[in-house]
mmCIF file of C-alpha atoms in Angstrom:
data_model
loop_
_atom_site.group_PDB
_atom_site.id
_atom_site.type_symbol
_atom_site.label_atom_id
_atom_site.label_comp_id
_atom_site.label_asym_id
_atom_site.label_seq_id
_atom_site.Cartn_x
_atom_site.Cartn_y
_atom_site.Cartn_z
ATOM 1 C CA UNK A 1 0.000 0.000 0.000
ATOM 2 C CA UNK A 2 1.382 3.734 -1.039
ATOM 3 C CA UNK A 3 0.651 6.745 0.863
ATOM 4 C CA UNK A 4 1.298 8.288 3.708
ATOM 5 C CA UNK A 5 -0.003 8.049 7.942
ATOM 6 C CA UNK A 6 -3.820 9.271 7.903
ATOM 7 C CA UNK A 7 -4.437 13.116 9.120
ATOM 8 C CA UNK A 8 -7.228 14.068 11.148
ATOM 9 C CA UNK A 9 -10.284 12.874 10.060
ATOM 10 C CA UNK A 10 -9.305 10.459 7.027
ATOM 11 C CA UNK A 11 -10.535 12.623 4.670
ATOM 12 C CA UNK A 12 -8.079 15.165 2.401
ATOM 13 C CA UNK A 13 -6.679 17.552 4.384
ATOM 14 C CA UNK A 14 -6.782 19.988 1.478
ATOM 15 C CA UNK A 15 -10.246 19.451 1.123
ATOM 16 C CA UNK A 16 -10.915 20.508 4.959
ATOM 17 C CA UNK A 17 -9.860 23.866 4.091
ATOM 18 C CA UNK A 18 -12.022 24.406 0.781
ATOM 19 C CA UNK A 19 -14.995 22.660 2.138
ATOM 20 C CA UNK A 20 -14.479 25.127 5.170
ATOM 21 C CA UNK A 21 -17.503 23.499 7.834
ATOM 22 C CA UNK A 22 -19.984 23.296 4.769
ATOM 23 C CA UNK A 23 -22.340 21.213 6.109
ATOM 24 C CA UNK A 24 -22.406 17.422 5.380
ATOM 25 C CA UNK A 25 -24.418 14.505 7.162
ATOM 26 C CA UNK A 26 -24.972 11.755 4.516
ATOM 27 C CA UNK A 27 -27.134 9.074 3.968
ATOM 28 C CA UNK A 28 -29.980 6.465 4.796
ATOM 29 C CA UNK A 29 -31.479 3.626 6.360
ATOM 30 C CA UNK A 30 -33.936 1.783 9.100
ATOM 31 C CA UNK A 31 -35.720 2.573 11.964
ATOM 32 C CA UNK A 32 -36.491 3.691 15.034
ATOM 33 C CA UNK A 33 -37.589 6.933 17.897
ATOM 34 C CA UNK A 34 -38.331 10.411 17.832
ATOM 35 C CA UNK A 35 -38.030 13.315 16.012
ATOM 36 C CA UNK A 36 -35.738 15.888 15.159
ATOM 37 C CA UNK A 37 -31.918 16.022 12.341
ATOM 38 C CA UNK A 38 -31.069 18.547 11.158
ATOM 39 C CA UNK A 39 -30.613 19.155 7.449
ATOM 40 C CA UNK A 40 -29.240 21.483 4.659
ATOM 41 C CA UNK A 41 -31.804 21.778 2.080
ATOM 42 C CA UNK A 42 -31.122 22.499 -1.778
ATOM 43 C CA UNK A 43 -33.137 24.668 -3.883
ATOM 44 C CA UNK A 44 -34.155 21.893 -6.181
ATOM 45 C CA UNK A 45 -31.789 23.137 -9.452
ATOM 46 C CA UNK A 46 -29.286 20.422 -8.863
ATOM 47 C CA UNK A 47 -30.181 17.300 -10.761
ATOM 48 C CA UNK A 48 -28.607 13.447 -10.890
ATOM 49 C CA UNK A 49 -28.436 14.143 -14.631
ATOM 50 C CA UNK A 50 -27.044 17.601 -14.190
ATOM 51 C CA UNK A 51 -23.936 15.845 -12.156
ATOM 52 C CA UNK A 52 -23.773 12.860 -14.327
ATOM 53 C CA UNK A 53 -23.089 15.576 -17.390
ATOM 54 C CA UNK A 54 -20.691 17.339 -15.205
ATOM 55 C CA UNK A 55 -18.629 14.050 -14.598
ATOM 56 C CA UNK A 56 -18.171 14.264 -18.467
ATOM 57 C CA UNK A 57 -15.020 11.880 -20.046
ATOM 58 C CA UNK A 58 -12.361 14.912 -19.808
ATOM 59 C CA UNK A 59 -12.983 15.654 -15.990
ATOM 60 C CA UNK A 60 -11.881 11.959 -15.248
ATOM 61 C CA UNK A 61 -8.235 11.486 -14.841
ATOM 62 C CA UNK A 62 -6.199 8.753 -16.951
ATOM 63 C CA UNK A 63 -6.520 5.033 -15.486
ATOM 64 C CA UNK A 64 -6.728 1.727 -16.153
ATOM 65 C CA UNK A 65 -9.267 -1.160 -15.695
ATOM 66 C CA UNK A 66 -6.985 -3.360 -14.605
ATOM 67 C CA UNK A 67 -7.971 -4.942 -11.344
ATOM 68 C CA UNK A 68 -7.015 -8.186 -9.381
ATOM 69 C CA UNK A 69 -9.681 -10.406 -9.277
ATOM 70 C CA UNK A 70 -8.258 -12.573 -6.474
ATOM 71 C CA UNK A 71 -8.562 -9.783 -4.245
ATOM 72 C CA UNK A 72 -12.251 -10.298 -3.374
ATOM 73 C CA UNK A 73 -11.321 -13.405 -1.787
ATOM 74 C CA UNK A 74 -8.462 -12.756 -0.088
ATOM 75 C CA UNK A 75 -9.630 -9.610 1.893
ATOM 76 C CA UNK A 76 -12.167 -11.877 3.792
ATOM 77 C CA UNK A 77 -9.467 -13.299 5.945
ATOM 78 C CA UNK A 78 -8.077 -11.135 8.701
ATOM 79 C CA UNK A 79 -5.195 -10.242 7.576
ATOM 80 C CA UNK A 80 -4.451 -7.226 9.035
ATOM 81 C CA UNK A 81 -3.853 -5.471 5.891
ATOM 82 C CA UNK A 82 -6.416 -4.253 3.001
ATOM 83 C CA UNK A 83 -6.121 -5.360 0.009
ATOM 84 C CA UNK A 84 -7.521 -3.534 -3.980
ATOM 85 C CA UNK A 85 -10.714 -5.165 -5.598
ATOM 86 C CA UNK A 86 -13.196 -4.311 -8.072
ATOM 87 C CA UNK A 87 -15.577 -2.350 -5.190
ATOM 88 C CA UNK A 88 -19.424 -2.985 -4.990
ATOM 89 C CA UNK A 89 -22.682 -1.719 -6.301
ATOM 90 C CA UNK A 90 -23.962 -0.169 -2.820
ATOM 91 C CA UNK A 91 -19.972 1.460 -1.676
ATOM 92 C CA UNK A 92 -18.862 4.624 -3.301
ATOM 93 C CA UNK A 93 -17.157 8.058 -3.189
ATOM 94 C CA UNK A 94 -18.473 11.379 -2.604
ATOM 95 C CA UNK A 95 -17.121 14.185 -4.763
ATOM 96 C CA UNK A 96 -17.218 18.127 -4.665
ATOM 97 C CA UNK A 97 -18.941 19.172 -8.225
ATOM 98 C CA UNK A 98 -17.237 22.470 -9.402
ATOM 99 C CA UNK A 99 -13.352 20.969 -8.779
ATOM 100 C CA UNK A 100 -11.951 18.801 -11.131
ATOM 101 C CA UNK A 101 -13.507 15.589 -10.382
ATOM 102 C CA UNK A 102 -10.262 13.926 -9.991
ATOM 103 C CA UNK A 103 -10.154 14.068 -5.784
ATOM 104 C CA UNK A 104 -12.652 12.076 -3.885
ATOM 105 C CA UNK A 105 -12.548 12.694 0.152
ATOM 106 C CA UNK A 106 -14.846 10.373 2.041
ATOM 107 C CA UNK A 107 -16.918 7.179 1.071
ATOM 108 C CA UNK A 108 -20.352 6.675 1.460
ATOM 109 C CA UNK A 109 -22.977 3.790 1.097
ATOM 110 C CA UNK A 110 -26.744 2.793 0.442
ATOM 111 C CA UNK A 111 -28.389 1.850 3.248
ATOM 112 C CA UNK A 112 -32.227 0.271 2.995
ATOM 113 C CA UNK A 113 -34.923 3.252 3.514
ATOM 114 C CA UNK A 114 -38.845 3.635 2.545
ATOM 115 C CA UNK A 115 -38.022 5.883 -0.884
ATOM 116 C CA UNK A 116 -35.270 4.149 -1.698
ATOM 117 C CA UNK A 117 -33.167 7.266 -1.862
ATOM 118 C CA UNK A 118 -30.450 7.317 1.488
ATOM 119 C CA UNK A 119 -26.901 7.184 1.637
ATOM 120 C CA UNK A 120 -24.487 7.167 4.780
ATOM 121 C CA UNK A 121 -21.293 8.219 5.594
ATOM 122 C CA UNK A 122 -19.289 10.170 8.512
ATOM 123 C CA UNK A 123 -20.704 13.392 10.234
ATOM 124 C CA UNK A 124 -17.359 14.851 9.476
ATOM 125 C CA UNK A 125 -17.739 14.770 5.837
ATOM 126 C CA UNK A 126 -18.648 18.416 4.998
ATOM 127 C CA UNK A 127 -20.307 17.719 1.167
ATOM 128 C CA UNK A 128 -21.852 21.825 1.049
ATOM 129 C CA UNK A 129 -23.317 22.651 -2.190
ATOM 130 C CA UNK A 130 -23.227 20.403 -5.855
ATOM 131 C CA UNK A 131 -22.109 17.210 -4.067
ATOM 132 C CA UNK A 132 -22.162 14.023 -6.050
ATOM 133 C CA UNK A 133 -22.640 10.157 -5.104
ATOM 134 C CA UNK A 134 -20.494 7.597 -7.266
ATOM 135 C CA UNK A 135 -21.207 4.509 -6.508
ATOM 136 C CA UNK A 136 -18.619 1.540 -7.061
ATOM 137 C CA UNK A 137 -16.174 4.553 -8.246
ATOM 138 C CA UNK A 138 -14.081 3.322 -11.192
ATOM 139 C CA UNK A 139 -10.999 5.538 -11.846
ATOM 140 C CA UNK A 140 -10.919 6.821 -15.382
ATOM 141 C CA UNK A 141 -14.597 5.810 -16.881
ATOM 142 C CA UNK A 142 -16.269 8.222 -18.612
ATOM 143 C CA UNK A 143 -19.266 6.160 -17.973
ATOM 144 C CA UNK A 144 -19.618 5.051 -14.082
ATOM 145 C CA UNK A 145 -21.113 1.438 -13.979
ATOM 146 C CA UNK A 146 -24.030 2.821 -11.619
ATOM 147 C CA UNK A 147 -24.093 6.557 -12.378
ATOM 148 C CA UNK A 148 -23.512 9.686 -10.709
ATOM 149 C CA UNK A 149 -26.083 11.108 -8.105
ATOM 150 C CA UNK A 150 -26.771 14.529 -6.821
ATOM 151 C CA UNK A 151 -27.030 15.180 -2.903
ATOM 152 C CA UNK A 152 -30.122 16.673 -2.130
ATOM 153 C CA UNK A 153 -30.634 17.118 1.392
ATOM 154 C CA UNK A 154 -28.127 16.144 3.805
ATOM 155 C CA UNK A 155 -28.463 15.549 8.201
ATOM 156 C CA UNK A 156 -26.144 15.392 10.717
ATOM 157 C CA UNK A 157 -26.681 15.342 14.644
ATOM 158 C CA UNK A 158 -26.270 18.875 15.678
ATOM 159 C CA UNK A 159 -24.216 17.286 18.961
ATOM 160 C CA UNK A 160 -21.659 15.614 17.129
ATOM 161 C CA UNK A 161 -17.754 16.926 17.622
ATOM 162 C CA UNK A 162 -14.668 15.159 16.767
ATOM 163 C CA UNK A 163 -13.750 14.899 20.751
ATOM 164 C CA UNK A 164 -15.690 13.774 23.885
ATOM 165 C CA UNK A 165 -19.444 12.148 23.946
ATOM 166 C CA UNK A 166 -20.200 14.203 20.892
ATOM 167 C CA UNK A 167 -17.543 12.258 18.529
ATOM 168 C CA UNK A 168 -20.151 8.793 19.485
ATOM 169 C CA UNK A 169 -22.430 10.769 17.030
ATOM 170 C CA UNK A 170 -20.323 11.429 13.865
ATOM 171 C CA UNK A 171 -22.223 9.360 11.426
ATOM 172 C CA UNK A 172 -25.142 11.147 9.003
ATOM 173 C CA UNK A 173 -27.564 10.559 6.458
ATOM 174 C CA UNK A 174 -28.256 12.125 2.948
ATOM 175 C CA UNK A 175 -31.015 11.545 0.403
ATOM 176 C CA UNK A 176 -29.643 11.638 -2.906
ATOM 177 C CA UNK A 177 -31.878 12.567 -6.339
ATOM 178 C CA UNK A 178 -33.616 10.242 -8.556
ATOM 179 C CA UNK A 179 -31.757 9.439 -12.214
ATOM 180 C CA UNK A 180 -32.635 10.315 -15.637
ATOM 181 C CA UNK A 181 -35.364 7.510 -15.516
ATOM 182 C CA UNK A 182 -37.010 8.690 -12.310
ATOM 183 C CA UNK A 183 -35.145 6.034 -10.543
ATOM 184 C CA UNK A 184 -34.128 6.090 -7.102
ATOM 185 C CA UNK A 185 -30.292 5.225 -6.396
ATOM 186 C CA UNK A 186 -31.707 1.629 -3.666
ATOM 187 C CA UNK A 187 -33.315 0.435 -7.319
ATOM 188 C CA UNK A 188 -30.214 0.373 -9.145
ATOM 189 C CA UNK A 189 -27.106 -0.080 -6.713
ATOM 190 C CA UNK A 190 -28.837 -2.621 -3.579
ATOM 191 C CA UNK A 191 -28.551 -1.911 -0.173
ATOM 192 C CA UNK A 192 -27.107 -2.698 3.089
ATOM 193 C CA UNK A 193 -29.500 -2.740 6.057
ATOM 194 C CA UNK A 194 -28.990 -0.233 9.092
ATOM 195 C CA UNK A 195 -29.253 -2.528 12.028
ATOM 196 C CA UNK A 196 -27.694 -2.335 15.612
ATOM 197 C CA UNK A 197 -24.719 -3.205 16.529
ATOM 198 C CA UNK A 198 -25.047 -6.516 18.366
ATOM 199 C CA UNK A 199 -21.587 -5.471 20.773
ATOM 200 C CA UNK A 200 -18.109 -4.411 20.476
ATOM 201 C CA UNK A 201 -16.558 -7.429 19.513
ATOM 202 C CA UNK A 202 -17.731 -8.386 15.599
ATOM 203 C CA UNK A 203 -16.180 -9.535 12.389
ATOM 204 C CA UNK A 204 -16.402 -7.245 10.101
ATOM 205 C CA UNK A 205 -15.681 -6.547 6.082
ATOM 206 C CA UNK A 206 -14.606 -2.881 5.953
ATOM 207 C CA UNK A 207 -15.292 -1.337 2.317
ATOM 208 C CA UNK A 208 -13.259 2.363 1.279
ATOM 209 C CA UNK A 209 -11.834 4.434 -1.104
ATOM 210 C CA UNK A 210 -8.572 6.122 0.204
ATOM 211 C CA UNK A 211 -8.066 8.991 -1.739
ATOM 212 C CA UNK A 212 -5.301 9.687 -4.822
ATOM 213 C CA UNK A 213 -3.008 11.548 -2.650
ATOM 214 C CA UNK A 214 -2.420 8.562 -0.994
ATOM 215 C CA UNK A 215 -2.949 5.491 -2.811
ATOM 216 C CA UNK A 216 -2.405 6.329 -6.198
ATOM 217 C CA UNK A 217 -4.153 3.369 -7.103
ATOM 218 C CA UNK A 218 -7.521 4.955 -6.670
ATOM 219 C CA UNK A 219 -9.330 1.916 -6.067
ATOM 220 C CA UNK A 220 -11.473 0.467 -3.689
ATOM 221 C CA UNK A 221 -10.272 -1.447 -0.844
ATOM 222 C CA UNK A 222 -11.514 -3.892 1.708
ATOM 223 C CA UNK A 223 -10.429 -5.651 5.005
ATOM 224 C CA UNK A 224 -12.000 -7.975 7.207
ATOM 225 C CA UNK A 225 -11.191 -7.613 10.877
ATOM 226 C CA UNK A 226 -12.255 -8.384 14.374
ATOM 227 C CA UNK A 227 -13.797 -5.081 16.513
ATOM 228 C CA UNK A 228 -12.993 -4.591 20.274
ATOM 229 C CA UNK A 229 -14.225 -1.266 21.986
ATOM 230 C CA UNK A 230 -12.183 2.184 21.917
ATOM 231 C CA UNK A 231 -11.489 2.722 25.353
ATOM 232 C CA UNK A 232 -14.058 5.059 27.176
ATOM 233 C CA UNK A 233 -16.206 5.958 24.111
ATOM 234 C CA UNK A 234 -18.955 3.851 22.670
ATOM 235 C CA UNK A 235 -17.146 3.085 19.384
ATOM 236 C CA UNK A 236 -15.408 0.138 17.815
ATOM 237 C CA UNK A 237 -11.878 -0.218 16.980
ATOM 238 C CA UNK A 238 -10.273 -2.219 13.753
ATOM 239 C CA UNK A 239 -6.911 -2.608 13.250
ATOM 240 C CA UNK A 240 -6.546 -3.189 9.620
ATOM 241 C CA UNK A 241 -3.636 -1.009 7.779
ATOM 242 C CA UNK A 242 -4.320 0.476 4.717
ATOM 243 C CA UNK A 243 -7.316 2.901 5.662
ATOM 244 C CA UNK A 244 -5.630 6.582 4.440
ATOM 245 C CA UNK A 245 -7.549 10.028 4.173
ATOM 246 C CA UNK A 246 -10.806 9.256 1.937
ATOM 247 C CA UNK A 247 -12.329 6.305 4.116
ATOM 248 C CA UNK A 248 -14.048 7.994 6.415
ATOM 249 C CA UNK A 249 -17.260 6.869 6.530
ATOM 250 C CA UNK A 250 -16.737 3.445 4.999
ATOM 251 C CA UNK A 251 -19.607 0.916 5.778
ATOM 252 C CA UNK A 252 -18.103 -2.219 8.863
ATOM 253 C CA UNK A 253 -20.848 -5.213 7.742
ATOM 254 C CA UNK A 254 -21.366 -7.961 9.114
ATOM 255 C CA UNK A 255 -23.131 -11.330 7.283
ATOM 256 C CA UNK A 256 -21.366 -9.877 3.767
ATOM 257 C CA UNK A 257 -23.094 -11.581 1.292
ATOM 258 C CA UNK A 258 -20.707 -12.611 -1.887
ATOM 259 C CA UNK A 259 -23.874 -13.045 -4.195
ATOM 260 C CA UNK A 260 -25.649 -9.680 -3.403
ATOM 261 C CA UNK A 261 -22.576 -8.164 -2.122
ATOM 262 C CA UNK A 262 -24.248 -6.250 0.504
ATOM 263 C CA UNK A 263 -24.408 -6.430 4.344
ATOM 264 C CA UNK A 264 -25.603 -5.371 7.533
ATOM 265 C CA UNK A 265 -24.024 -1.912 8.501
ATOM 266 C CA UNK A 266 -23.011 -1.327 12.034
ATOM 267 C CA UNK A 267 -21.102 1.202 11.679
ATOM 268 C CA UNK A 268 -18.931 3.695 9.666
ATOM 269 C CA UNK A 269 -15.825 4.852 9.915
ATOM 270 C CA UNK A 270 -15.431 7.937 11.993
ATOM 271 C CA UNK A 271 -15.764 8.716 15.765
ATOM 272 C CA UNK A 272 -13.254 10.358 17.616
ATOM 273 C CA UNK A 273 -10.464 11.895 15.934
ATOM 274 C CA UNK A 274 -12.420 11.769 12.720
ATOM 275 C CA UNK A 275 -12.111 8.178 12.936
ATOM 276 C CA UNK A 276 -8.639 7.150 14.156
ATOM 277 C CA UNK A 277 -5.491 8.127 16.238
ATOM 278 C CA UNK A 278 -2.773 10.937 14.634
ATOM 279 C CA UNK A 279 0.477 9.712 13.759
ATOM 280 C CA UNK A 280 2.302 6.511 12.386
ATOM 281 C CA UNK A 281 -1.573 4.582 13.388
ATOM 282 C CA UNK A 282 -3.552 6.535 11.746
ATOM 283 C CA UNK A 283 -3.980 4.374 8.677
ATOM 284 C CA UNK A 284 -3.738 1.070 10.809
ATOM 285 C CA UNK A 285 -6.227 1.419 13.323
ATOM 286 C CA UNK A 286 -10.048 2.693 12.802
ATOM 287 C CA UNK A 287 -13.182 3.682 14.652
ATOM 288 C CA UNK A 288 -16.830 3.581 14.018
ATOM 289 C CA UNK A 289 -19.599 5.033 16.747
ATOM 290 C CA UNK A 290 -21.904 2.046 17.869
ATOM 291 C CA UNK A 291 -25.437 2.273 16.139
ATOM 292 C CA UNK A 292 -27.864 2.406 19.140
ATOM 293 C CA UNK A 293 -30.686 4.461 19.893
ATOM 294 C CA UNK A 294 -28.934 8.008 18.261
ATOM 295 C CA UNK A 295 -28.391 7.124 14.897
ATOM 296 C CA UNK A 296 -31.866 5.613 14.452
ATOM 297 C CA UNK A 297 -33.432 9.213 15.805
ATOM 298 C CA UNK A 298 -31.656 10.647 12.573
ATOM 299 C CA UNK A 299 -32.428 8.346 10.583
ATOM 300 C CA UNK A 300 -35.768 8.832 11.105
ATOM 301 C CA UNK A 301 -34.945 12.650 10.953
ATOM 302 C CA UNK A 302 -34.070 11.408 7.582
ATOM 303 C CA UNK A 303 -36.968 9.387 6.019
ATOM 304 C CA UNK A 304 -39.042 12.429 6.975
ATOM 305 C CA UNK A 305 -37.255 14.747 5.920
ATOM 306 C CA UNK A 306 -37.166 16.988 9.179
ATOM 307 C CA UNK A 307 -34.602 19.683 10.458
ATOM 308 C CA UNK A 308 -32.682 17.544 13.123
ATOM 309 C CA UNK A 309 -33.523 19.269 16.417
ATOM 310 C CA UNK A 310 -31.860 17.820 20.147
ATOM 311 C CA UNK A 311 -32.562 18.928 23.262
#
């Protein structure tokens, strides 16, 4: 694996200063209490077919399609390392529309919701304005296998920090536009289903896209690893090298399934620190908040569409 330790909060650390606190929370799924998420609403002028024309063949950079096909199977044994593989429908990248298309800075995922529509990813993964989904990102296609979505509306726990109780909160949903067709994104790409995470200890298959800057290969990667808890915070922890700036807010499933190559999430990469310790760990060892009782208020913040309001 190229690249260098990960920085605070595993996502570009160029792209923290553009995206200057924008205002991200990301994606979708299942059930559960109250009311209340806040969201960032869009005006209505920014269409899946409008990004999918931005993408356009001379905003990708040059690449090839090469990929190892071997490497499906090898990253689900714990190995303590990631490895490259060809990605999956329902795991992709999120980019900033209006830059050249080249940088991706955190991953996101479909998760199972009513419309059809949600995505989720880390609450530290400002998106702002003219953000685009890319789901099962291949480097240098004109043409992505599953399209390119527009963000519509995005929420985010209004308690979440990167430090203290509030980093147990840094996950968030986003609804993302229908296609050309009138499809929504669940339709085409699958799902995993937002369920609770059973305890600290799980095997998990870990599913990112580090960014250019520091794997050059620009390709998806995946580990499977055993959780234990991150002292004093309700997270997990995963020591799996390999997880640079770009992963934050990769899917941990549990029960993978090879033939639908989905999963039940428990978690997504992010939590204190952005999602991992500074220095020589950073890209080794990873955190996800627990889903309990929070993450299904905002999700159903989500589904309804409603401003995310806690007490």
């Amino acid at each position: 694996m190229v690249g260098v330790p990960v920085r605070f909060s595993r996502w570009s650390r160029a792209r923290w200063f553009r995206a200057v606190l924008a205002a991200l929370y990301v994606v979708a799924l299942a059930a559960a209490v109250p009311r209340g998420a806040g969201g960032h609403g869009r005006d209505g002028s920014w269409s899946s077919e409008e990004a999918r024309r931005f993408w356009g063949p001379t905003r990708m950079s040059a690449a090839s399609d090469d990929n190892d096909g071997d490497a499906l199977s090898e990253a689900q044994r714990i190995t303590g390392s990631a490895r490259h593989f060809d990605g999956v429908p329902s795991v992709g990248v999120i980019f900033y529309v209006g830059e050249d298309m080249k940088n991706h800075h955190c991953t996101a995922s479909v998760v199972h919701s009513p419309k059809g529509n949600m995505i989720i990813t880390a609450g530290h993964c400002s998106m702002g304005d003219d953000a685009a989904f890319v789901p099962d990102y291949q480097q240098g296609r004109s043409k992505q296998p599953y399209g390119v979505w527009a963000v519509d509306r995005t929420f985010i726990d209004p308690r979440r920090q990167d430090t203290g109780e509030g980093s147990d909160l840094d996950f968030a949903f986003a609804t993302v536009k229908p296609d050309v067709l009138g499809r929504q994104i669940e339709r085409v790409t699958g799902a995993n289903r937002l369920v609770r995470t059973p305890g600290y200890v799980n095997r998990v298959t870990v599913i990112g896209y580090p960014d250019v800057d520091d794997d050059p290969a620009d390709e998806a990667i995946r580990c499977s690893a055993m959780t234990t808890q991150l002292d004093r915070r309700r997270q997990m922890r995963m020591v799996c090298d390999g997880f640079y700036s770009g992963t934050s807010g990769s899917p941990w499933l549990t029960h993978f399934d090879e033939k639908t190559r989905t999963g039940d999430l428990i978690g997504v990469l992010g939590g204190f620190n952005g999602g991992g310790p500074d220095g020589e760990e950073g890209s080794r060892i990873s955190y996800a908040p627990i889903n309990d009782d929070e993450i299904f208020k905002l999700y159903l913040d989500a589904i309804n569409d409603r401003d995310p309001k806690r007490d």
